[in-house]
Short mmCIF file of C-alpha atoms and ligand atoms in Angstrom, two decimals:
data_model
loop_
_atom_site.label_atom_id
_atom_site.label_comp_id
_atom_site.label_asym_id
_atom_site.label_seq_id
_atom_site.Cartn_x
_atom_site.Cartn_y
_atom_site.Cartn_z
CA MET A 1 28.84 -3.75 -4.64
CA PRO A 2 28.66 -5.66 -1.46
CA ARG A 3 27.61 -9.09 -1.34
CA THR A 4 26.41 -10.22 -4.06
CA THR A 5 23.06 -12.84 -4.04
CA VAL A 6 23.87 -13.61 -7.92
CA THR A 7 23.66 -16.98 -8.59
CA ASP A 8 24.04 -18.71 -12.99
CA SER A 9 22.22 -21.93 -12.23
CA GLY A 10 18.42 -23.54 -13.14
CA GLY A 11 17.31 -20.53 -15.32
CA MET A 12 15.58 -20.46 -18.61
CA SER A 13 17.85 -20.35 -21.51
CA ASP A 14 18.83 -17.50 -22.73
CA GLU A 15 17.15 -17.67 -26.30
CA ARG A 16 13.42 -18.31 -24.43
CA THR A 17 14.25 -15.45 -22.25
CA GLN A 18 14.78 -13.23 -25.18
CA ARG A 19 11.31 -14.90 -27.00
CA LEU A 20 9.33 -14.12 -23.85
CA ILE A 21 10.76 -10.31 -23.21
CA ALA A 22 10.05 -9.99 -27.25
CA ALA A 23 6.72 -11.13 -26.91
CA ASP A 24 6.22 -8.60 -24.31
CA LEU A 25 7.40 -6.09 -26.09
CA ARG A 26 5.45 -6.70 -28.81
CA GLN A 27 1.90 -6.89 -26.64
CA VAL A 28 1.82 -6.25 -22.86
CA TRP A 29 0.95 -2.55 -21.74
CA HIS A 30 2.34 -2.49 -18.03
CA PRO A 31 1.03 -0.37 -15.11
CA PHE A 32 2.66 2.89 -14.19
CA THR A 33 5.46 2.43 -17.06
CA GLN A 34 6.02 4.33 -19.57
CA GLN A 35 6.27 2.07 -22.96
CA GLN A 36 8.80 3.65 -25.01
CA GLY A 37 11.50 3.36 -22.38
CA TRP A 38 10.67 0.02 -20.79
CA PRO A 39 12.78 -1.86 -23.74
CA ALA A 40 16.00 0.01 -23.07
CA ASP A 41 15.21 -0.63 -19.18
CA ASP A 42 16.03 -4.60 -19.45
CA PRO A 43 13.20 -5.91 -18.68
CA LEU A 44 13.39 -9.45 -16.48
CA VAL A 45 11.06 -11.71 -16.52
CA ILE A 46 10.28 -13.19 -13.53
CA GLU A 47 9.85 -17.11 -12.65
CA SER A 48 9.95 -18.69 -9.61
CA ALA A 49 10.01 -17.45 -5.88
CA GLN A 50 11.64 -18.44 -2.51
CA GLY A 51 11.05 -17.15 0.98
CA MET A 52 12.77 -13.59 0.79
CA TYR A 53 14.53 -14.50 -3.50
CA LEU A 54 12.75 -14.23 -6.58
CA THR A 55 14.76 -15.84 -9.42
CA ALA A 56 14.92 -14.44 -12.52
CA SER A 57 14.31 -16.36 -15.98
CA ASP A 58 18.09 -16.10 -15.85
CA GLY A 59 18.30 -18.25 -13.04
CA ARG A 60 19.50 -14.98 -11.13
CA ARG A 61 18.33 -13.99 -7.71
CA TYR A 62 17.27 -11.21 -6.36
CA LEU A 63 16.03 -9.98 -2.63
CA ASP A 64 12.64 -9.06 -3.01
CA GLY A 65 13.38 -5.31 -1.84
CA VAL A 66 9.92 -3.80 -1.77
CA SER A 67 7.87 -7.80 -0.67
CA SER A 68 6.34 -7.55 -4.25
CA LEU A 69 4.91 -4.26 -4.26
CA TRP A 70 4.51 -3.76 -0.26
CA THR A 71 2.21 -7.49 -0.43
CA THR A 72 4.20 -9.87 0.93
CA VAL A 73 4.63 -10.46 4.14
CA HIS A 74 6.64 -14.00 5.20
CA GLY A 75 8.06 -14.03 1.82
CA HIS A 76 7.19 -15.96 -0.66
CA ARG A 77 6.22 -20.11 -1.23
CA VAL A 78 5.81 -20.14 3.07
CA PRO A 79 4.81 -23.59 3.36
CA GLU A 80 1.28 -23.03 5.61
CA ILE A 81 0.12 -20.92 2.97
CA ASP A 82 1.06 -22.83 0.06
CA ASP A 83 -1.07 -25.42 1.82
CA ALA A 84 -3.80 -23.79 3.19
CA VAL A 85 -4.16 -22.35 -0.59
CA ARG A 86 -3.54 -25.78 -1.95
CA ARG A 87 -6.30 -27.52 0.22
CA GLN A 88 -8.95 -24.69 -0.46
CA LEU A 89 -7.85 -25.74 -3.87
CA ASP A 90 -9.45 -29.03 -3.44
CA LYS A 91 -12.63 -27.64 -2.06
CA VAL A 92 -13.49 -24.80 -4.75
CA ALA A 93 -11.16 -22.35 -6.20
CA HIS A 94 -13.89 -19.59 -6.86
CA SER A 95 -17.96 -18.81 -5.77
CA THR A 96 -19.70 -15.72 -5.52
CA PHE A 97 -19.98 -13.61 -2.68
CA LEU A 98 -23.15 -12.39 -3.84
CA GLY A 99 -26.30 -14.44 -2.48
CA LEU A 100 -23.90 -16.93 -0.77
CA THR A 101 -21.44 -17.30 1.35
CA HIS A 102 -18.65 -19.80 2.03
CA GLU A 103 -16.12 -20.80 5.22
CA PRO A 104 -12.65 -19.22 4.71
CA GLY A 105 -14.55 -15.89 3.87
CA ILE A 106 -17.19 -15.75 7.64
CA GLU A 107 -13.70 -17.34 9.48
CA LEU A 108 -11.88 -14.71 7.84
CA ALA A 109 -13.67 -11.55 8.99
CA ALA A 110 -14.89 -12.39 12.79
CA GLU A 111 -10.45 -12.43 12.38
CA LEU A 112 -10.63 -9.10 10.89
CA VAL A 113 -13.05 -7.39 13.61
CA ALA A 114 -11.10 -9.49 16.14
CA SER A 115 -7.80 -7.84 14.78
CA ALA A 116 -9.03 -3.91 14.48
CA PRO A 117 -9.72 -1.03 15.91
CA ALA A 118 -12.73 -1.48 18.20
CA GLY A 119 -15.88 -0.37 16.36
CA LEU A 120 -14.99 -1.61 13.79
CA THR A 121 -17.59 -5.03 13.28
CA ARG A 122 -18.49 -5.77 9.15
CA VAL A 123 -16.05 -7.15 6.58
CA PHE A 124 -17.85 -5.94 3.23
CA TYR A 125 -14.64 -7.66 1.22
CA ALA A 126 -13.34 -5.84 -2.62
CA GLY A 127 -10.45 -7.25 -4.24
CA ASP A 128 -7.67 -4.75 -4.69
CA GLY A 129 -7.32 -2.10 -2.48
CA SER A 130 -8.82 0.64 -5.65
CA SER A 131 -11.51 -1.50 -5.29
CA ALA A 132 -12.21 -1.45 -1.71
CA VAL A 133 -11.66 2.96 -1.51
CA GLU A 134 -14.89 2.99 -4.08
CA ALA A 135 -17.00 0.68 -1.69
CA ALA A 136 -15.85 2.54 1.53
CA LEU A 137 -16.89 5.79 -0.88
CA LYS A 138 -20.28 4.81 -1.58
CA MET A 139 -20.59 3.76 1.62
CA ALA A 140 -20.82 6.97 3.18
CA TYR A 141 -21.65 9.06 0.53
CA GLN A 142 -24.63 6.61 0.36
CA ALA A 143 -25.27 6.23 3.95
CA ALA A 144 -25.40 10.27 4.45
CA ALA A 145 -28.14 9.82 1.45
CA GLN A 146 -29.96 7.47 3.36
CA ARG A 147 -30.63 9.88 6.38
CA GLY A 148 -32.07 12.42 3.96
CA GLU A 149 -28.56 14.14 3.88
CA ASN A 150 -26.99 15.60 0.29
CA ARG A 151 -23.46 15.09 1.01
CA PRO A 152 -21.50 14.61 -2.06
CA LEU A 153 -18.23 15.98 -1.21
CA TYR A 154 -15.32 14.21 0.33
CA VAL A 155 -11.71 16.00 1.87
CA HIS A 156 -8.39 14.38 1.87
CA LEU A 157 -5.01 15.23 1.75
CA GLU A 158 -2.09 17.13 -0.74
CA HIS A 159 -0.34 14.14 -1.69
CA GLY A 160 -2.84 11.23 -0.48
CA TYR A 161 -2.91 8.40 -2.69
CA HIS A 162 -5.92 5.68 -2.46
CA GLY A 163 -5.95 4.12 -6.17
CA ASP A 164 -6.79 4.36 -9.09
CA THR A 165 -10.24 3.76 -10.07
CA LEU A 166 -12.18 7.02 -10.58
CA GLY A 167 -13.02 7.44 -7.06
CA ALA A 168 -9.85 6.43 -5.51
CA VAL A 169 -8.44 9.34 -8.14
CA SER A 170 -11.03 11.57 -6.85
CA VAL A 171 -9.26 11.83 -2.96
CA GLY A 172 -6.25 11.77 -4.17
CA GLY A 173 -3.34 14.57 -4.04
CA ILE A 174 -0.56 13.45 -6.09
CA ASP A 175 -0.50 15.86 -9.29
CA LEU A 176 1.56 13.48 -11.42
CA PHE A 177 -0.86 10.87 -11.09
CA HIS A 178 -4.04 12.64 -10.59
CA ALA A 179 -3.74 16.18 -11.91
CA THR A 180 -4.47 14.88 -15.95
CA TYR A 181 -8.30 13.56 -15.21
CA ARG A 182 -9.69 16.30 -12.72
CA PRO A 183 -11.66 17.73 -15.12
CA ILE A 184 -14.00 14.01 -14.69
CA LEU A 185 -13.99 13.41 -10.60
CA LEU A 186 -15.88 13.59 -8.09
CA GLU A 187 -16.10 17.08 -6.24
CA THR A 188 -13.42 17.26 -3.07
CA ARG A 189 -11.54 19.66 -1.11
CA GLN A 190 -7.81 19.04 -0.68
CA VAL A 191 -6.33 20.32 2.82
CA GLY A 192 -2.29 20.47 2.90
CA SER A 193 -0.02 17.32 3.70
CA PRO A 194 0.79 16.77 7.11
CA GLY A 195 3.79 15.21 6.01
CA GLU A 196 5.02 18.27 3.45
CA ARG A 197 7.20 20.43 6.39
CA ALA A 198 8.96 23.47 5.83
CA GLY A 199 12.73 23.20 6.57
CA GLY A 200 13.16 22.95 10.54
CA GLN A 201 8.75 22.47 11.28
CA SER A 202 8.23 19.93 13.52
CA PRO A 203 5.59 17.16 12.88
CA ALA A 204 3.54 18.05 15.78
CA HIS A 205 3.35 21.50 14.48
CA ARG A 206 2.82 20.84 10.75
CA ALA A 207 -0.14 18.45 12.51
CA ALA A 208 -1.47 22.17 13.73
CA GLU A 209 -1.44 23.61 11.11
CA VAL A 210 -3.28 21.23 8.86
CA LEU A 211 -5.98 20.75 11.44
CA ILE A 212 -6.60 24.07 11.15
CA GLU A 213 -6.74 24.21 7.51
CA LEU A 214 -9.23 21.08 7.60
CA SER A 215 -11.62 22.76 10.97
CA GLY A 216 -11.66 26.00 7.96
CA VAL A 217 -13.08 23.27 5.20
CA LEU A 218 -15.74 21.44 7.92
CA ASP A 219 -17.04 24.39 9.12
CA ARG A 220 -17.16 25.84 5.49
CA ASP A 221 -18.45 23.18 4.00
CA GLY A 222 -19.40 20.35 6.70
CA SER A 223 -22.28 19.42 5.88
CA ARG A 224 -21.89 18.61 2.52
CA VAL A 225 -18.97 16.13 2.94
CA ALA A 226 -19.39 12.85 2.93
CA ALA A 227 -16.31 11.76 4.44
CA VAL A 228 -12.63 12.72 5.17
CA ILE A 229 -10.75 9.87 3.99
CA VAL A 230 -6.16 9.81 4.71
CA GLU A 231 -4.02 7.60 4.89
CA PRO A 232 -2.95 6.59 8.38
CA LEU A 233 0.73 8.06 9.37
CA VAL A 234 2.70 7.48 5.90
CA GLN A 235 1.25 8.84 2.90
CA ALA A 236 3.39 5.68 1.24
CA ALA A 237 2.53 6.94 -2.62
CA ALA A 238 3.86 10.69 -2.47
CA GLY A 239 7.38 8.84 -1.01
CA ILE A 240 6.79 7.67 2.21
CA LEU A 241 5.98 10.67 3.81
CA THR A 242 5.09 10.41 7.52
CA TYR A 243 3.67 12.54 9.67
CA ASP A 244 3.11 12.76 13.57
CA VAL A 245 -0.03 11.21 14.93
CA SER A 246 -1.60 14.19 16.42
CA PHE A 247 -2.45 14.96 12.82
CA LEU A 248 -4.53 11.32 13.01
CA ARG A 249 -6.11 11.99 16.71
CA GLY A 250 -6.63 16.00 15.77
CA VAL A 251 -8.78 14.50 12.32
CA ARG A 252 -10.78 12.11 14.05
CA ALA A 253 -11.68 15.43 17.00
CA ALA A 254 -12.53 17.30 14.07
CA CYS A 255 -14.25 14.56 12.08
CA ASP A 256 -16.43 14.50 15.00
CA ALA A 257 -17.25 17.63 16.09
CA ALA A 258 -18.27 18.04 12.81
CA GLY A 259 -20.41 14.72 12.32
CA VAL A 260 -18.75 13.65 8.74
CA PRO A 261 -17.37 10.27 9.29
CA LEU A 262 -13.12 9.37 8.42
CA ILE A 263 -12.07 6.78 6.13
CA VAL A 264 -8.52 5.16 7.26
CA ASP A 265 -7.11 3.80 4.34
CA GLU A 266 -4.88 1.14 5.61
CA ILE A 267 -3.78 -0.45 2.62
CA ALA A 268 -0.46 0.12 2.23
CA THR A 269 0.30 0.60 6.45
CA GLY A 270 -1.84 -2.36 7.16
CA VAL A 271 -1.29 -6.09 8.52
CA GLY A 272 2.06 -5.18 10.59
CA ARG A 273 4.34 -3.12 8.34
CA THR A 274 4.32 -0.26 10.76
CA GLY A 275 5.73 -2.17 13.36
CA THR A 276 1.56 -2.60 14.68
CA MET A 277 -1.16 -4.13 13.04
CA TRP A 278 -2.95 -1.22 11.83
CA ALA A 279 -1.55 2.18 11.72
CA CYS A 280 -4.61 3.54 13.42
CA GLU A 281 -3.68 2.03 16.93
CA GLN A 282 0.11 4.17 17.48
CA ALA A 283 -2.99 6.82 17.17
CA GLY A 284 -5.27 5.75 19.58
CA ILE A 285 -7.96 6.08 17.34
CA SER A 286 -10.78 4.55 15.43
CA PRO A 287 -12.56 5.18 12.36
CA ASP A 288 -15.84 5.36 10.98
CA LEU A 289 -14.63 2.99 7.72
CA MET A 290 -11.43 1.30 7.72
CA THR A 291 -10.04 -0.07 3.95
CA LEU A 292 -7.52 -2.62 3.96
CA GLY A 293 -5.65 -4.66 1.53
CA LYS A 294 -2.27 -6.16 0.17
CA GLY A 295 -0.37 -7.63 3.25
CA ILE A 296 -3.90 -9.62 4.09
CA SER A 297 -3.21 -11.89 2.22
CA ALA A 298 0.77 -11.80 2.52
CA GLY A 299 1.26 -11.67 -1.81
CA TYR A 300 -0.51 -14.41 -2.82
CA LEU A 301 -3.80 -13.22 -4.23
CA PRO A 302 -5.75 -10.36 -4.53
CA LEU A 303 -7.92 -9.26 -1.67
CA SER A 304 -9.23 -6.29 0.10
CA ALA A 305 -11.85 -5.29 2.34
CA VAL A 306 -13.47 -2.51 3.96
CA ILE A 307 -14.60 -2.72 7.81
CA ALA A 308 -17.10 -0.47 9.34
CA THR A 309 -19.05 0.55 11.92
CA GLU A 310 -22.26 -1.60 13.29
CA GLU A 311 -23.28 2.15 12.95
CA ILE A 312 -23.29 2.47 9.24
CA TYR A 313 -24.33 -1.06 8.76
CA GLN A 314 -27.14 -1.03 10.32
CA GLY A 315 -28.09 2.47 8.51
CA PHE A 316 -28.07 0.36 5.12
CA LEU A 317 -31.04 -2.10 6.81
CA GLY A 318 -34.44 -1.90 5.79
CA ARG A 319 -37.02 -3.03 3.43
CA TYR A 320 -36.94 -4.44 0.06
CA ASP A 321 -38.75 -1.03 -1.02
CA GLN A 322 -36.58 1.10 0.69
CA PHE A 323 -34.05 0.42 -1.53
CA ARG A 324 -30.93 0.76 1.13
CA THR A 325 -28.83 -2.45 -0.63
CA LEU A 326 -25.36 -1.16 -0.93
CA PHE A 327 -25.61 -1.90 -4.31
CA HIS A 328 -21.56 -2.37 -5.01
CA GLY A 329 -19.68 -5.88 -5.07
CA HIS A 330 -16.90 -7.21 -7.78
CA THR A 331 -17.41 -10.48 -9.26
CA TYR A 332 -14.00 -12.59 -7.41
CA THR A 333 -14.98 -10.50 -4.26
CA ALA A 334 -13.91 -13.07 -0.84
CA ASN A 335 -12.80 -15.02 -3.19
CA PRO A 336 -12.05 -18.31 -0.82
CA LEU A 337 -8.58 -19.27 -2.03
CA ALA A 338 -7.32 -15.56 -1.11
CA CYS A 339 -9.46 -15.54 1.88
CA ALA A 340 -8.02 -19.16 2.51
CA ALA A 341 -4.16 -17.41 2.38
CA SER A 342 -5.56 -14.35 3.95
CA LEU A 343 -6.12 -16.77 7.03
CA ALA A 344 -3.05 -18.37 6.88
CA ASN A 345 -1.29 -15.69 7.12
CA LEU A 346 -2.89 -14.31 9.88
CA ALA A 347 -2.06 -17.51 11.61
CA LEU A 348 1.34 -17.73 11.28
CA MET A 349 1.47 -13.82 11.89
CA ARG A 350 -0.38 -14.90 15.94
CA GLU A 351 2.16 -17.58 16.21
CA ARG A 352 5.32 -15.91 14.82
CA ASP A 353 4.86 -12.77 16.62
CA THR A 354 5.04 -10.86 13.00
CA VAL A 355 4.18 -8.07 14.70
CA ARG A 356 6.38 -7.64 16.82
CA HIS A 357 9.27 -8.53 14.89
CA ALA A 358 8.16 -6.11 12.42
CA GLN A 359 8.97 -3.05 14.93
CA TRP A 360 12.43 -5.15 15.29
CA VAL A 361 12.92 -5.16 11.40
CA GLY A 362 12.18 -1.21 11.74
CA GLU A 363 14.67 -0.45 14.12
CA GLU A 364 17.67 -2.45 12.71
CA LEU A 365 16.62 -0.59 9.54
CA GLY A 366 16.88 2.51 11.09
CA THR A 367 20.60 1.78 12.76
CA LEU A 368 21.73 0.02 9.45
CA LEU A 369 20.58 3.07 7.69
CA LYS A 370 22.04 5.69 9.65
CA PRO A 371 25.34 5.95 7.99
CA LEU A 372 23.62 7.03 5.10
CA SER A 373 21.99 10.52 6.17
CA ASP A 374 25.15 11.81 6.08
CA VAL A 375 25.94 11.36 2.41
CA SER A 376 25.76 14.37 -0.04
CA GLY A 377 22.81 13.72 -2.13
CA VAL A 378 20.50 11.86 0.22
CA HIS A 379 17.80 14.58 1.46
CA GLU A 380 15.77 12.84 3.56
CA ILE A 381 15.66 9.12 5.31
CA ARG A 382 11.50 8.83 5.73
CA ARG A 383 10.74 5.70 7.68
CA LEU A 384 8.00 4.01 10.33
CA GLY A 385 8.55 0.53 10.75
CA THR A 386 9.46 -1.17 8.30
CA MET A 387 8.35 1.65 5.24
CA THR A 388 11.40 3.49 4.39
CA GLY A 389 11.77 6.33 1.97
CA ILE A 390 15.02 7.74 0.87
CA GLU A 391 14.71 11.06 -0.59
CA LEU A 392 17.58 11.64 -3.45
CA ARG A 393 18.40 15.31 -4.41
CA SER A 394 21.03 17.76 -5.37
CA PRO A 395 22.70 19.02 -1.80
CA ASP A 396 21.51 22.71 -2.34
CA GLY A 397 18.10 21.39 -1.73
CA SER A 398 16.75 21.23 -5.73
CA SER A 399 15.44 17.72 -7.70
CA PHE A 400 17.30 16.01 -9.93
CA ALA A 401 16.23 16.64 -13.17
CA PRO A 402 13.54 14.27 -13.40
CA SER A 403 14.67 13.15 -17.04
CA LEU A 404 17.92 11.72 -15.21
CA ARG A 405 16.15 9.22 -13.69
CA THR A 406 18.08 8.95 -10.24
CA GLY A 407 15.85 6.89 -8.04
CA PHE A 408 15.74 4.49 -11.56
CA ALA A 409 19.59 4.13 -11.61
CA VAL A 410 19.47 3.67 -7.87
CA CYS A 411 17.22 0.47 -8.44
CA GLN A 412 18.68 -0.58 -11.77
CA ALA A 413 21.94 -0.62 -9.54
CA ALA A 414 20.54 -2.37 -6.30
CA ARG A 415 19.60 -4.74 -9.39
CA ALA A 416 22.85 -5.39 -10.54
CA GLY A 417 23.74 -6.33 -6.64
CA GLY A 418 21.11 -8.67 -7.16
CA VAL A 419 18.20 -6.90 -4.80
CA ILE A 420 15.02 -5.86 -6.28
CA LEU A 421 13.81 -1.99 -5.11
CA ARG A 422 11.53 -0.20 -7.07
CA PRO A 423 11.60 3.64 -6.48
CA LEU A 424 9.35 6.84 -6.26
CA GLY A 425 10.60 9.38 -8.02
CA ASP A 426 13.70 10.14 -6.57
CA VAL A 427 12.48 8.46 -3.19
CA VAL A 428 13.77 4.99 -3.22
CA VAL A 429 11.97 2.96 -1.33
CA LEU A 430 12.50 -0.02 0.95
CA MET A 431 9.64 -2.34 2.05
CA PRO A 432 10.40 -5.08 3.46
CA PRO A 433 8.49 -7.82 4.42
CA PRO A 434 7.72 -7.73 8.29
CA ALA A 435 9.46 -11.41 8.51
CA ILE A 436 12.27 -10.80 7.02
CA GLU A 437 15.48 -11.85 8.89
CA TYR A 438 18.89 -10.11 10.41
CA ASP A 439 20.86 -11.76 7.40
CA ASP A 440 18.54 -10.71 4.53
CA LEU A 441 18.19 -7.01 5.89
CA SER A 442 21.61 -6.27 6.21
CA LEU A 443 21.76 -7.91 2.85
CA LEU A 444 19.29 -4.96 1.36
CA VAL A 445 20.74 -1.91 3.49
CA ASP A 446 24.39 -2.33 1.80
CA VAL A 447 22.80 -3.07 -1.80
CA ALA A 448 20.81 0.39 -1.58
CA THR A 449 23.51 2.39 0.31
CA GLU A 450 26.16 1.00 -1.93
CA SER A 451 23.70 2.09 -5.27
CA VAL A 452 22.78 5.56 -3.68
CA ARG A 453 26.69 6.12 -3.52
CA GLU A 454 27.43 4.81 -6.72
CA VAL A 455 24.92 7.23 -8.42
CA LEU A 456 25.34 9.62 -6.57
CA ALA A 457 29.11 9.75 -7.07
CA THR A 458 27.60 10.64 -10.67
CA ARG A 459 24.51 13.54 -9.96
CA LEU A 460 27.23 16.28 -8.01
N1 PMP B 1 -4.39 2.68 -0.84
C1 PMP B 1 -3.24 2.52 -0.35
C2 PMP B 1 -2.69 3.51 0.78
C3 PMP B 1 -2.27 1.95 -1.47
O1 PMP B 1 -0.80 2.55 -0.87
C4 PMP B 1 -2.22 1.33 -2.44
C5 PMP B 1 -1.86 1.10 -3.55
N2 PMP B 1 -0.30 1.11 -3.65
C6 PMP B 1 -4.02 1.39 -2.82
C7 PMP B 1 -5.26 2.32 -1.98
C8 PMP B 1 -4.64 0.65 -3.86
O2 PMP B 1 -4.18 -0.60 -4.02
P1 PMP B 1 -4.26 -1.51 -5.41
O3 PMP B 1 -3.16 -0.93 -5.88
O4 PMP B 1 -4.34 -2.62 -4.52
O5 PMP B 1 -5.74 -1.14 -5.94
#
């Protein structure tokens, strides 16, 4: 193993850790986790954090290599964000946004509109990313219904991922996560993934191919389509599948031609992670509805939003007896603590030019990861900005048997080296916080590289 960050001080007693783990195993059901195997996975109890590092109950420190599921921006316990949340705590922790309003929610909406792609003017808050996606899907459907149009269909991409609630699952395209639920989902039309290319095919060629497919679907069914939904430039949960900007431009053009609104889901890509504030900036397009979440509150508290065009928003105005209200809203919508954290996050990002820094992080990642791409068993390294996926396959191009849990084994090896990673199947994901500095970044890549080599040596 390369340099390690493990220290052995100040942790909980072993006995307390064991008691906590035993209680977890008795009563807790973890997300995306095969509970039968979980006890053998050596559960880690996270107790505290500082900057880029998480500290476990035994006192060991681990570099947070996936930004706590793609959320942290400046790391953990950022004094400016901690202070903003504390100041808000001294005022009010929560008050509903249904029928009332508050300063952090108002201020944050202004900031979001100022930073959003042109034409997006109205901020509708939700909680988790999935709930923003639900709201966007309903907005698109209801907007059409209020114009007297029946548009019960959605168009989405193969390998797309938009969350785990049923509307979001309906527009998902990852069989492993979504196929089980198909009998209880909304009706959709799925087109191919622009990120999945046949050997040697260029990204632009694949983009053109899927755009033809999309045009066909919109020609046939466009008048019944409420919206097209895509993740911009990166299909993240599918294993960081990146695609060409021409695809996003083409989707915009196809939606315009068919008179269908475009939902761009920036929940994973937004807030600097791709090297621009929003990924769709790189294609120079504006959606009709944009969802955001994760990094907006910098890994502090759940907050998400849909930003809509004025045209969509105006369609919801009317007399009470016209019932054009958007009957949607979550209990903790626009939670003031989360809004305060988000405002502090955006202020810091401006002050420190974090988006430009993220661009630099991406370039450094590309350089540091280069030697790994020649290793037998490393099928492909995909990256946009800081979002990175290292796909492992047998050298003949076939996948490793799922039961081998190769990606997981790499993450366990990385953990032993002092870095927390989480795989997507056999894609090892590196998702450092946009504000990470060189030493931590190079540690992340060193440990990931060594862990990949170590595990592949047992597979080949
Ligand atoms: N959309 C995208 C593109 C995502 O990557 C995710 C989460 N990984 C979601 C939506 C769902 O967000 P949440 O988990 O906060 O519900």
